[in-house]
Short mmCIF file of C-alpha atoms and ligand atoms in Angstrom, two decimals:
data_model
loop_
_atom_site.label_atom_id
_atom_site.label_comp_id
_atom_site.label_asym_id
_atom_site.label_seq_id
_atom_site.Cartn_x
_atom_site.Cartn_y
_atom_site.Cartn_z
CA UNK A 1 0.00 0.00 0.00
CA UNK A 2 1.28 3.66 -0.51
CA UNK A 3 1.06 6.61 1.21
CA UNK A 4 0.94 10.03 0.75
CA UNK A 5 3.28 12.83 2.82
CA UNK A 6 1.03 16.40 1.85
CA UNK A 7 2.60 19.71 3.34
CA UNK A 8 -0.26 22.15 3.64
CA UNK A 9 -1.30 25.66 3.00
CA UNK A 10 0.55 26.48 -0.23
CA UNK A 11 -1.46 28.19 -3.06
CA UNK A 12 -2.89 26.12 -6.01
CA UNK A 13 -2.19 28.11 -9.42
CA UNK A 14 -2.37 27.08 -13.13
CA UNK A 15 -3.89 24.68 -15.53
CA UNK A 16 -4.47 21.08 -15.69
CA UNK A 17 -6.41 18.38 -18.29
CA UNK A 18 -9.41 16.80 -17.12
CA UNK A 19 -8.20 12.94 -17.58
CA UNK A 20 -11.05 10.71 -19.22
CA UNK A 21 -13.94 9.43 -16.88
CA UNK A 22 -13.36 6.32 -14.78
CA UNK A 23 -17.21 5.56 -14.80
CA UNK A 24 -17.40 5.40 -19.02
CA UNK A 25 -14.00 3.64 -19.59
CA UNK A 26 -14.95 0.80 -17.48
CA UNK A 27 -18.50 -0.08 -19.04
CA UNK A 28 -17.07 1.32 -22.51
CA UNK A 29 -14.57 -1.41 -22.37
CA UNK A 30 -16.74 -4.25 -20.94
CA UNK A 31 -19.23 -3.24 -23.84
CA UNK A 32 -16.39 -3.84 -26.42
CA UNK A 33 -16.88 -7.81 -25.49
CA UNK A 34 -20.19 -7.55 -27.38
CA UNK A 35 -18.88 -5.66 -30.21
CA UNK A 36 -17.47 -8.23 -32.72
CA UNK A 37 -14.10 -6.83 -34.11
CA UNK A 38 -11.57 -4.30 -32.87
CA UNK A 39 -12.66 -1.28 -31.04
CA UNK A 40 -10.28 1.73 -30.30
CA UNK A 41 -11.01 3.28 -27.02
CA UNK A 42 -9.19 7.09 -27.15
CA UNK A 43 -9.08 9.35 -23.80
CA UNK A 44 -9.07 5.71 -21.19
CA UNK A 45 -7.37 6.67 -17.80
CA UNK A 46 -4.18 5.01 -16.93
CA UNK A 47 -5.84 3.62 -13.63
CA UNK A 48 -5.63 0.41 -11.16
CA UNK A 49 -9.53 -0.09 -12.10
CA UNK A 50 -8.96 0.05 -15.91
CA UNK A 51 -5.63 -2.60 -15.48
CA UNK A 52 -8.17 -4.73 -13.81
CA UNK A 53 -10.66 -4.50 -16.81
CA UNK A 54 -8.16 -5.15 -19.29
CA UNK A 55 -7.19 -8.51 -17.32
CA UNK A 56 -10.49 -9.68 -17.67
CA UNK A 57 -10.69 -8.95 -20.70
CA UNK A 58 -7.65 -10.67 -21.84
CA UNK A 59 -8.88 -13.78 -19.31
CA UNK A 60 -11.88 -13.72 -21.83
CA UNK A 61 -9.85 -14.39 -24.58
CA UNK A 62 -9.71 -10.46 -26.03
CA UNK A 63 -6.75 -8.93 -27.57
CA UNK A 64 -5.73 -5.83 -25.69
CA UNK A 65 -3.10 -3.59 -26.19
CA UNK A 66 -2.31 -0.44 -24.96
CA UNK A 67 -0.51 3.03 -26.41
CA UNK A 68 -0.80 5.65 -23.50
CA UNK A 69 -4.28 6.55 -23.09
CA UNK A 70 -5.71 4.33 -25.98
CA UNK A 71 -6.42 0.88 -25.45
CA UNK A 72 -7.22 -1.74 -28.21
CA UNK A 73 -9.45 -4.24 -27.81
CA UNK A 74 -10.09 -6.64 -30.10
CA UNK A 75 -12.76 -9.36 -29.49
CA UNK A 76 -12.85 -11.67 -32.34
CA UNK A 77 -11.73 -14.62 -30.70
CA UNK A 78 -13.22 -14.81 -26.89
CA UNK A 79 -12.82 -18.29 -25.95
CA UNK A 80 -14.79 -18.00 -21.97
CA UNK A 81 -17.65 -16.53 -20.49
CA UNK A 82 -17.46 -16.67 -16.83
CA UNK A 83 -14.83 -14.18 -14.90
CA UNK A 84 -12.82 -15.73 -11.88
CA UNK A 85 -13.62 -14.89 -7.99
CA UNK A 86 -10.35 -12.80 -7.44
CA UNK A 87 -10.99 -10.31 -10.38
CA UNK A 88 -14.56 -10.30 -10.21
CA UNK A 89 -13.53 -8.91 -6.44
CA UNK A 90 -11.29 -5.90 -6.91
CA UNK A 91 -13.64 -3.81 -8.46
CA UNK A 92 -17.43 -3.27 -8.37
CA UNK A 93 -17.73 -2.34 -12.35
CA UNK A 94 -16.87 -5.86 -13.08
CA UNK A 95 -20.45 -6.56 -13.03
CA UNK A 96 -21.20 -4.84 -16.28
CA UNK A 97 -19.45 -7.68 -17.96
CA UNK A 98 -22.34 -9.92 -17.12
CA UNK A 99 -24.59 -7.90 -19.45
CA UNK A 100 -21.81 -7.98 -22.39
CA UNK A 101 -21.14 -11.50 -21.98
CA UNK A 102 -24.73 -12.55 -21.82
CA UNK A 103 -25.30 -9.76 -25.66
CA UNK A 104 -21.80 -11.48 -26.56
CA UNK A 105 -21.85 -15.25 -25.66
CA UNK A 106 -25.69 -15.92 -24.52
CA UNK A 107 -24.55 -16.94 -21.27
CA UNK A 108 -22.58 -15.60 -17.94
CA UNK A 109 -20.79 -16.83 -14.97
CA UNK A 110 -19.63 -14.51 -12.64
CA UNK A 111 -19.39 -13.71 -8.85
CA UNK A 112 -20.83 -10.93 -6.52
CA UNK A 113 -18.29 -7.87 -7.24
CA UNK A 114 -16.46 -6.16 -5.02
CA UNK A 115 -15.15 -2.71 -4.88
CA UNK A 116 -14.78 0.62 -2.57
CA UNK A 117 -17.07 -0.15 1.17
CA UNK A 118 -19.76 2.00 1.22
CA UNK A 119 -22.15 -0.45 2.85
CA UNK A 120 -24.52 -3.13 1.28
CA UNK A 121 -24.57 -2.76 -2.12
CA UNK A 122 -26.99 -5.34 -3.82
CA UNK A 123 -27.58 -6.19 -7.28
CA UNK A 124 -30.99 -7.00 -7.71
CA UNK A 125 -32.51 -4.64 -9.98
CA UNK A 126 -29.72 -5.66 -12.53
CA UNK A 127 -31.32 -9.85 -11.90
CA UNK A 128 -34.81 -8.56 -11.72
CA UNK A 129 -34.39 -7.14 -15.48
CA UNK A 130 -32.40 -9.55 -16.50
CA UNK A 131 -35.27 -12.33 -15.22
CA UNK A 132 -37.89 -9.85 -16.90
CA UNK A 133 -35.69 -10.02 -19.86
CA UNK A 134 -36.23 -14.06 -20.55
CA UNK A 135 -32.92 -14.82 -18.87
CA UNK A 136 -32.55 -17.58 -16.69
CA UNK A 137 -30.55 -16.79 -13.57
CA UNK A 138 -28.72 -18.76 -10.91
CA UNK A 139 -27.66 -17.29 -8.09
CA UNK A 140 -25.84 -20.19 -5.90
CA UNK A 141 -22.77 -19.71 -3.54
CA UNK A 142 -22.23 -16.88 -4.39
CA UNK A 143 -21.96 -17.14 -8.10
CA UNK A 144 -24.11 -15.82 -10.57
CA UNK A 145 -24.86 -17.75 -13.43
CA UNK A 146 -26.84 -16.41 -16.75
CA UNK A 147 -28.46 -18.05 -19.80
CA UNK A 148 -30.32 -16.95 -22.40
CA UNK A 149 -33.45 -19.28 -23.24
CA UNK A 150 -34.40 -19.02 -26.98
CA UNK A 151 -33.63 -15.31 -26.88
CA UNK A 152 -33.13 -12.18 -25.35
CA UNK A 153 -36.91 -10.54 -24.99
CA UNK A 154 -36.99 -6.72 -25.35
CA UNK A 155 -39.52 -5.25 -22.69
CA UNK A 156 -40.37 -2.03 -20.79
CA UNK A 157 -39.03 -1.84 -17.50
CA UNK A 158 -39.40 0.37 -15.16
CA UNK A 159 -36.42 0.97 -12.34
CA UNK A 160 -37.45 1.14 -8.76
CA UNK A 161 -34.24 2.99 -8.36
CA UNK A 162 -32.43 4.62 -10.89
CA UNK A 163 -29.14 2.64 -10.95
CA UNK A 164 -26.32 3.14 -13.12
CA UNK A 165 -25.03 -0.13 -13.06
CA UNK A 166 -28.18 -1.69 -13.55
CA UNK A 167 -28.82 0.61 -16.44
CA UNK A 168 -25.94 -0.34 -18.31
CA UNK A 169 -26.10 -4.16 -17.62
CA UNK A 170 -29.63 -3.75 -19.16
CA UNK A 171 -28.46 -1.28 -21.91
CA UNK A 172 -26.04 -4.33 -22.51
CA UNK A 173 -28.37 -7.03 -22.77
CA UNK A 174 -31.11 -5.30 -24.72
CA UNK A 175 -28.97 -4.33 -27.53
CA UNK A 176 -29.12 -7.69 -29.25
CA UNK A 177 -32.52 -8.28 -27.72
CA UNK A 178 -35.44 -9.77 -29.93
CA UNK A 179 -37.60 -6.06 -30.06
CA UNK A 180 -37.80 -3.08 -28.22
CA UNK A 181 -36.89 -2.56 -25.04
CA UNK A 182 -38.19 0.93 -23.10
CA UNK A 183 -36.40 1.39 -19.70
CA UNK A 184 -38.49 4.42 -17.59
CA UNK A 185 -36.82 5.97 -14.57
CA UNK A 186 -33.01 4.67 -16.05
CA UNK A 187 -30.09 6.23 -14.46
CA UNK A 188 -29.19 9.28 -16.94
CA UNK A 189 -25.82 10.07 -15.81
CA UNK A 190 -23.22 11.30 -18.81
CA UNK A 191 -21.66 8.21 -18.11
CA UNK A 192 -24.35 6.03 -19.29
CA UNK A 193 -24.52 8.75 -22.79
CA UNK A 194 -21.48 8.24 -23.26
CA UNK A 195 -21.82 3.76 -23.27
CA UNK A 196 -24.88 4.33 -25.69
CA UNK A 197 -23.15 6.90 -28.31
CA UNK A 198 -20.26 4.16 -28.40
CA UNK A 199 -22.63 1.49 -28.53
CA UNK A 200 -24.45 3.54 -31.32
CA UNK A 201 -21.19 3.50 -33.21
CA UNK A 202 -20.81 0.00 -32.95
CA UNK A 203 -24.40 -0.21 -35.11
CA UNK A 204 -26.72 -0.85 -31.81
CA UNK A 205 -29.77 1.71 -31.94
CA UNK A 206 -30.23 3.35 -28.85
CA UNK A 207 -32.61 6.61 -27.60
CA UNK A 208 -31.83 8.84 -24.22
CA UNK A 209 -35.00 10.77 -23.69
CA UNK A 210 -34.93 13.71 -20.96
CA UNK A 211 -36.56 12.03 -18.42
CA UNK A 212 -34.55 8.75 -17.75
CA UNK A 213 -35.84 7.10 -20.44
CA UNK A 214 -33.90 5.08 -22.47
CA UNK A 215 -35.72 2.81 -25.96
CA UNK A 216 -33.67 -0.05 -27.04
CA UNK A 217 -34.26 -1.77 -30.38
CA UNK A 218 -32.15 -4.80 -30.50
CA UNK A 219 -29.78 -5.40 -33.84
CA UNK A 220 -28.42 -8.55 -34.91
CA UNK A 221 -24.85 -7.39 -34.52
CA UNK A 222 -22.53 -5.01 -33.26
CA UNK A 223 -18.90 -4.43 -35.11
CA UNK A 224 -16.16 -2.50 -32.97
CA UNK A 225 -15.44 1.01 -33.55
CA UNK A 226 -13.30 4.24 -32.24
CA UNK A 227 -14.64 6.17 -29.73
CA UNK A 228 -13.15 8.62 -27.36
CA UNK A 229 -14.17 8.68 -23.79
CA UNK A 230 -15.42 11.98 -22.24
CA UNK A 231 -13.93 13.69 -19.66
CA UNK A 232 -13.93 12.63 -15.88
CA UNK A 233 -16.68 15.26 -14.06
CA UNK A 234 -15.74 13.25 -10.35
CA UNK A 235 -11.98 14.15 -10.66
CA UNK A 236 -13.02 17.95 -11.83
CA UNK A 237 -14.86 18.47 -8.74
CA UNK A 238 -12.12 16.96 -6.71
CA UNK A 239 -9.74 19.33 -8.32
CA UNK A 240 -12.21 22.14 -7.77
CA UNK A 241 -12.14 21.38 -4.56
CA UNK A 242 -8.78 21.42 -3.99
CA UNK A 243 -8.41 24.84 -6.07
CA UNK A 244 -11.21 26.41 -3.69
CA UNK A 245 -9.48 25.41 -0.21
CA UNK A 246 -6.08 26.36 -1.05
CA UNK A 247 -7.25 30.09 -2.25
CA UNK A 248 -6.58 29.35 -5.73
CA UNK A 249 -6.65 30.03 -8.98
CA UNK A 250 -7.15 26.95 -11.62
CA UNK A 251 -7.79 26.03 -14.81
CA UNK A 252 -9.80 23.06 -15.76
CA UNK A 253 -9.26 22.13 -19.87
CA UNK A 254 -11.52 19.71 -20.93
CA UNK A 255 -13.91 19.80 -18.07
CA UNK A 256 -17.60 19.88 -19.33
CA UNK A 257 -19.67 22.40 -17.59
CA UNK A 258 -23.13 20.88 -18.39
CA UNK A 259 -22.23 17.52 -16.50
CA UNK A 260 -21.32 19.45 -13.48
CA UNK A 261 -24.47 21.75 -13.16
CA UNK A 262 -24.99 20.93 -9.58
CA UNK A 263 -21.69 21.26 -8.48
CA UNK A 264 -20.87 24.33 -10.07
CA UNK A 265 -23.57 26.77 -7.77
CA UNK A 266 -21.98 24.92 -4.74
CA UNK A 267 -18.80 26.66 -5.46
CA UNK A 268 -20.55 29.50 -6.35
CA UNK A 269 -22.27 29.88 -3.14
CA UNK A 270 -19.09 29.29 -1.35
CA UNK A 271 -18.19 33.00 -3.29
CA UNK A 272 -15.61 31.21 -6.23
CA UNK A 273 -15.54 32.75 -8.97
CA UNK A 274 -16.52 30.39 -11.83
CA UNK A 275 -15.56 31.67 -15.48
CA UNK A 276 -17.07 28.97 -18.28
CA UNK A 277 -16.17 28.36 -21.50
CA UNK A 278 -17.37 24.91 -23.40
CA UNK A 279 -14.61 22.76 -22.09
CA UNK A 280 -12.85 24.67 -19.98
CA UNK A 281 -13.30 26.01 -16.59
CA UNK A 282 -11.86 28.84 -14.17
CA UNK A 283 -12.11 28.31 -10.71
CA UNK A 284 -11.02 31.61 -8.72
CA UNK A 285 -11.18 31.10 -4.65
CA UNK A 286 -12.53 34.21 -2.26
CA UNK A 287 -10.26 35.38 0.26
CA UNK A 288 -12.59 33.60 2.73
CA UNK A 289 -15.50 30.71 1.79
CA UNK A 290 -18.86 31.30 2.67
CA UNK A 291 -20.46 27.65 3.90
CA UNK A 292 -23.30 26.00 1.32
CA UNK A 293 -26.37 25.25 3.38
CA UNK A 294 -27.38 21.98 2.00
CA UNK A 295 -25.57 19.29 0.01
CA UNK A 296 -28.30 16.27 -0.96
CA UNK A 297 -26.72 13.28 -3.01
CA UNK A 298 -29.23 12.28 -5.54
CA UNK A 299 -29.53 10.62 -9.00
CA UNK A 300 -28.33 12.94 -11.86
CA UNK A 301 -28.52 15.61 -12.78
CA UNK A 302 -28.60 16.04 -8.82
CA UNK A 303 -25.20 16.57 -6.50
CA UNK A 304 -23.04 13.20 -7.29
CA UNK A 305 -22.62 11.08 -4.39
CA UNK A 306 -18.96 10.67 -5.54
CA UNK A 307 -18.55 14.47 -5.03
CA UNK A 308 -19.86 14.51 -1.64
CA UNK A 309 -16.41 13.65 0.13
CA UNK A 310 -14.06 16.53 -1.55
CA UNK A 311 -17.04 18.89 -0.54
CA UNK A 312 -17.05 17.81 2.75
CA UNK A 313 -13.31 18.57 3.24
CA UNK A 314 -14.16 22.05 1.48
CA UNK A 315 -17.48 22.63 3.67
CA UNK A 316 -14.55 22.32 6.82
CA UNK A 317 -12.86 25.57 5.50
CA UNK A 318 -16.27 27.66 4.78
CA UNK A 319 -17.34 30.37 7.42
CA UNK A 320 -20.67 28.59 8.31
CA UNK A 321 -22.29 25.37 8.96
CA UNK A 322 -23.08 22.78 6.06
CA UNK A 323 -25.72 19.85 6.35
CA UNK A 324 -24.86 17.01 3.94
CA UNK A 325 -27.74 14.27 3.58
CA UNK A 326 -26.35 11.41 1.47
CA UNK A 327 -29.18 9.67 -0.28
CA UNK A 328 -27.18 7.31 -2.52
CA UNK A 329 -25.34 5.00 -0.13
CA UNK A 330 -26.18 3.92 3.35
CA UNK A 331 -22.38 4.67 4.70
CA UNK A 332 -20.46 6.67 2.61
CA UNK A 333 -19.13 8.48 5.58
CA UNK A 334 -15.96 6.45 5.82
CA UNK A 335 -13.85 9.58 5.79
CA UNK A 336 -15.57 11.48 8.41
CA UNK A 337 -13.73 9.93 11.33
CA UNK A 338 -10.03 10.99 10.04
CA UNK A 339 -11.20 14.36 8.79
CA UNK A 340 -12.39 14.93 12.32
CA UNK A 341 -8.37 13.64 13.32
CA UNK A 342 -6.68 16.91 11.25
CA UNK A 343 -8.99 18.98 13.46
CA UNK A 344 -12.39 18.67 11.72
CA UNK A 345 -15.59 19.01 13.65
CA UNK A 346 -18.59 17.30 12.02
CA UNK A 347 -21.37 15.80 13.50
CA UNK A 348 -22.91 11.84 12.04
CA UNK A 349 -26.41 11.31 12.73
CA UNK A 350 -27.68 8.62 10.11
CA UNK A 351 -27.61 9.51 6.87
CA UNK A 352 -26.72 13.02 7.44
CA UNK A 353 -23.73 15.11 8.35
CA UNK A 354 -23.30 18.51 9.92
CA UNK A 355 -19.96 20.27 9.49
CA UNK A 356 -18.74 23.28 11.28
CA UNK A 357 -16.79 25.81 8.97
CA UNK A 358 -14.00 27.82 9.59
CA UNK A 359 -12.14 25.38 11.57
CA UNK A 360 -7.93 25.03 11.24
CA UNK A 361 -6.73 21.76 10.75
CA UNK A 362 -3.45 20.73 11.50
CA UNK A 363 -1.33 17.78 9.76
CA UNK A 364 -1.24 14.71 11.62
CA UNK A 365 -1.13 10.51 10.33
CA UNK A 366 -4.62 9.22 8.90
CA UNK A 367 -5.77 6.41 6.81
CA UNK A 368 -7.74 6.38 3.41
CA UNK A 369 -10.70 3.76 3.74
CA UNK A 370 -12.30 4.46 -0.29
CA UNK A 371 -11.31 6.72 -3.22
CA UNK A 372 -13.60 8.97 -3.18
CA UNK A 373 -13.21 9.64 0.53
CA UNK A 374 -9.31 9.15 -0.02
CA UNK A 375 -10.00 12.60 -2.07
CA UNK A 376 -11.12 14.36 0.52
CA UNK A 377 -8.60 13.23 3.41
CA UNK A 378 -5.83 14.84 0.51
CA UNK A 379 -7.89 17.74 -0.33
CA UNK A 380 -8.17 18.37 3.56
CA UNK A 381 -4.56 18.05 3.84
CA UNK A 382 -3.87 20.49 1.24
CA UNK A 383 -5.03 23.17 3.84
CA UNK A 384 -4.38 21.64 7.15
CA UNK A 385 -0.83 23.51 8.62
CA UNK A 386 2.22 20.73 8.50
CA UNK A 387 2.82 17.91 7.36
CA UNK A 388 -0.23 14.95 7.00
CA UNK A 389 0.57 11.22 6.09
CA UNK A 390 -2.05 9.68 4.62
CA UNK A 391 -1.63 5.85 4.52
CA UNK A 392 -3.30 3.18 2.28
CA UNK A 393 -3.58 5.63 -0.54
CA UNK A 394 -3.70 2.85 -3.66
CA UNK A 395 -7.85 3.44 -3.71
CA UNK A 396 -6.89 6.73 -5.24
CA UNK A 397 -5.71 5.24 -8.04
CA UNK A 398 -8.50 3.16 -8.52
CA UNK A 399 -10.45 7.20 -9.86
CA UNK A 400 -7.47 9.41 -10.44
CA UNK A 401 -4.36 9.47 -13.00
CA UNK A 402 -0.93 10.75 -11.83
CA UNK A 403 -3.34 12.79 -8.68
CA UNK A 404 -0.05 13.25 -7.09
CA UNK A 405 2.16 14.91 -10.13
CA UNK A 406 -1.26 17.47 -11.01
CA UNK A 407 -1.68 18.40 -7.57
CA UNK A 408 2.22 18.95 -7.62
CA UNK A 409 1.48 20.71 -11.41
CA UNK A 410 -0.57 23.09 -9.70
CA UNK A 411 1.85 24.03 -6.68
CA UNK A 412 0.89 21.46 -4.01
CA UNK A 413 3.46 19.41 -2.09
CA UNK A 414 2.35 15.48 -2.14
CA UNK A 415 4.89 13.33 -2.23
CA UNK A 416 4.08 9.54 -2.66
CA UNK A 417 6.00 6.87 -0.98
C1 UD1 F 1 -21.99 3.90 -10.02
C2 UD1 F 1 -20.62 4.52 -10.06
C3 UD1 F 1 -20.24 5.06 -8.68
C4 UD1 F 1 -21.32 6.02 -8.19
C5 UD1 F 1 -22.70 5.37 -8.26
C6 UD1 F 1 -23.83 6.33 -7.91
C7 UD1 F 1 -19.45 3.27 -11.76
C8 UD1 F 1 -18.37 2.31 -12.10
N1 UD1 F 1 -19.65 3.51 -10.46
O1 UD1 F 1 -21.94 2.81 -9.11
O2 UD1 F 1 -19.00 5.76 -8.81
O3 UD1 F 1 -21.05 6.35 -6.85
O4 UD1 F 1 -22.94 4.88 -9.59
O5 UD1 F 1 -23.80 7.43 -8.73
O6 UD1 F 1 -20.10 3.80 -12.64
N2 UD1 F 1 -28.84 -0.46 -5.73
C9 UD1 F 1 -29.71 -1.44 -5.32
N3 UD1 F 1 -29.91 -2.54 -6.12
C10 UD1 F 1 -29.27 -2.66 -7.32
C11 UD1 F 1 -28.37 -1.67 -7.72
C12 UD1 F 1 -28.18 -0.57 -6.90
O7 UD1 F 1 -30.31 -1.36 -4.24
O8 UD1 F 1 -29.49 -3.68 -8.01
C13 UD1 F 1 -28.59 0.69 -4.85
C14 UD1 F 1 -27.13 0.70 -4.33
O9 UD1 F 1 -27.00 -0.10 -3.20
C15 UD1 F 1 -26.91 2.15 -4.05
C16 UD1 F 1 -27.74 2.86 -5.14
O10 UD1 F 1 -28.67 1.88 -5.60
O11 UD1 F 1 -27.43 2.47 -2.79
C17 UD1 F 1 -26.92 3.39 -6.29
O12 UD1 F 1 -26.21 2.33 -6.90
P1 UD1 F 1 -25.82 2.34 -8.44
O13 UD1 F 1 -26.41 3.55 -9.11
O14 UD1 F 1 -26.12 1.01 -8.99
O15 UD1 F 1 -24.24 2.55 -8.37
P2 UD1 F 1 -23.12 1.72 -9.07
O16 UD1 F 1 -23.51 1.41 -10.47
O17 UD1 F 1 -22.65 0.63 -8.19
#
């Protein structure tokens, strides 16, 4: 495991590139097992999650190769369809291969993923769709195991919770479904675009309406293609975040406003200064941060869960109190207790957090329990006075490429070890 030695309070100036998002490589590449052919994936980030993906797919029998951020994959000759224990394990996303297998192969055997703790997280609106779907499913010892009958039936479905795994493992299945499949109250996150215009350019045809729906009509087959992955709206809050504690003054290239429209007023409200351009965004810090009242996780286009930890760290340096009510997942609060350590003071009741502003932190030894919560233990440490070790820092590069050297870029000091 590594860890991270962050001297605080030094000014963040300058301009990074948003890297390519973690959430659309990972489905983008599991989807390429149902494309027949070679697809070229542009803009992938060089992360532990994406090595993982790429082992599974070369366990399935895939070619992969990889040129710095573009990755190869080439399908034509997958000789398995079931993914071992120990890599269905390290990662959550691995589940969205049981939807490509099942479009590429007609059947699936894979385990219960794994991935960051942030409580229970089931699958069964994924197996209810699937069932609904005409797809026999075995769930025994904790395996999972999917067949297709005579064929994949397209349907309407309607989510009891908009889920953005279970979205695109249903998105995966129903493009070579027999018919039409209509999927009402479907995740609608950018992400989840961005798997259907690649799937598109494989030949599937696929419809996003406004209002989380999404109309599948299935096609025969799907040929690879080259797609470039869009940019990574998690790791441009994070580094927004970081800008806005440290008093600073950064440039985001590649960042696309429109996917962070409820992040962008919270930084607003804190008194940034938010310039916008089309793929580019300024982030200018007040000399002091007024405190956002309310931060409520919710499906998007509402606050992403995976933002919530950063924010936190920010709400600590605001003049004010903050309530955050997370709504996605039951404990996603894993970084509260070693924020509180550098000096924090923020209250857990439930599902919701109150954090007192203004408050100093100091650098002292802490451990990372998730990535996204690993974010905020750095981004607190940016402004905390000394030096803060932050141990068991690998989950961060599970989400974020080279966080160290841009941090560094922008005048930080994080050394890794
Ligand atoms: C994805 C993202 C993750 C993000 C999350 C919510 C990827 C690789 N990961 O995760 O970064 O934090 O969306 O925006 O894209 N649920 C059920 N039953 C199900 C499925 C989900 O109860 O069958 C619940 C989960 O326990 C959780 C909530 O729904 O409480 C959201 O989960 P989901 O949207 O599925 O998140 P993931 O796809 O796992």
């Amino acid at each position: 495991m590594s860890k991270l030695v962050i001297e605080g309070l030094r000014p963040l100036c300058g301009e990074i590139n948003v890297q390519g998002a973690k959430n659309s490589a990972l489905p983008i590449l599991a989807a390429s097992v149902a494309a027949r052919g070679e697809s070229v994936i542009h803009n992938c980030p060089r992360l532990s999650d994406i090595d993982v993906t790429i082992k599974i797919l070369r366990y399935l029998g895939c070619k992969v190769t990889r040129e710095g951020n573009t990755v190869t994959v080439d399908s034509t000759d997958i000789i398995r369809d079931d993914i071992p224990l120990e890599l269905m394990r390290e990662m959550r996303s691995s589940i969205i291969f049981l939807g490509a297998l099942i479009s590429a192969a007609g059947h699936a055997r894979v385990s219960f993923p794994g991935g960051c703790d942030l409580g229970p997280r089931p699958i069964d609106i994924h197996l209810k769709a699937l069932r609904k779907m005409g797809i026999t499913v075995n769930e025994h010892r904790g395996f999972i195991d999917c067949t297709i009958n005579k064929n994949i039936k397209g349907c309407k479905l309607a989510l009891e919770f908009p889920s953005v795994g279970a979205t695109e493992n249903i998105i995966l299945t129903a493009v070579k479904a027999q018919g039409r499949t209509i999927i009402t109250n479907a995740a609608a996150e950018p992400e989840i675009i961005d798997l259907c215009d690649f799937l598109n350019s494989c030949g599937a045809k696929i419809t996003t309406g406004d209002s989380g729906t999404v109309i599948i009509d299935g096609v025969s087959t799907l040929n690879g293609c080259s797609h470039c992955i869009i940019p990574d709206r998690i790791a441009a809050a994070t580094y927004m975040c970081a800008g806005a504690v440290c008093g600073g003054d950064i440039v985001l290239n590649g960042g696309i406003p429109s996917h962070l429209s409820a992040v962008i007023p919270v930084f607003e409200e804190c008194g940034c200064i938010i310039m916008q351009e089309q793929s580019k965004l300024r982030v200018i810090a007040p000399d002091r941060l007024k405190a956002p009242k309310f931060i409520r996780t919710m499906p998007y286009p509402g606050f992403p869960t995976d933002a919530q930890p950063p924010v936190m760290a920010l709400a600590t340096q605001c003049d004010g109190t903050t309530v955050f009510v997370e709504n996605i997942f039951e404990s996603r609060y894993n970084h509260i207790s070693e924020l509180i350590r550098l000096g924090a003071k923020i209250k857990l009741e439930g599902r919701v957090a109150v954090v007192e502003g203004n408050t100093s932190l100091y650098g002292t030894n802490i451990h990372a329990f998730d990535l996204r919560g690993a974010a905020a233990l750095v981004t607190a440490a940016l402004c905390a006075e000394g030096k803060t070790v932050i141990y068991d820092t690998d989950y961060l590069e599970r989400g974020y490429e080279d966080f160290d050297v841009v941090l560094n870029s922008l005048g930080a000091s994080v050394k890794k070890i």
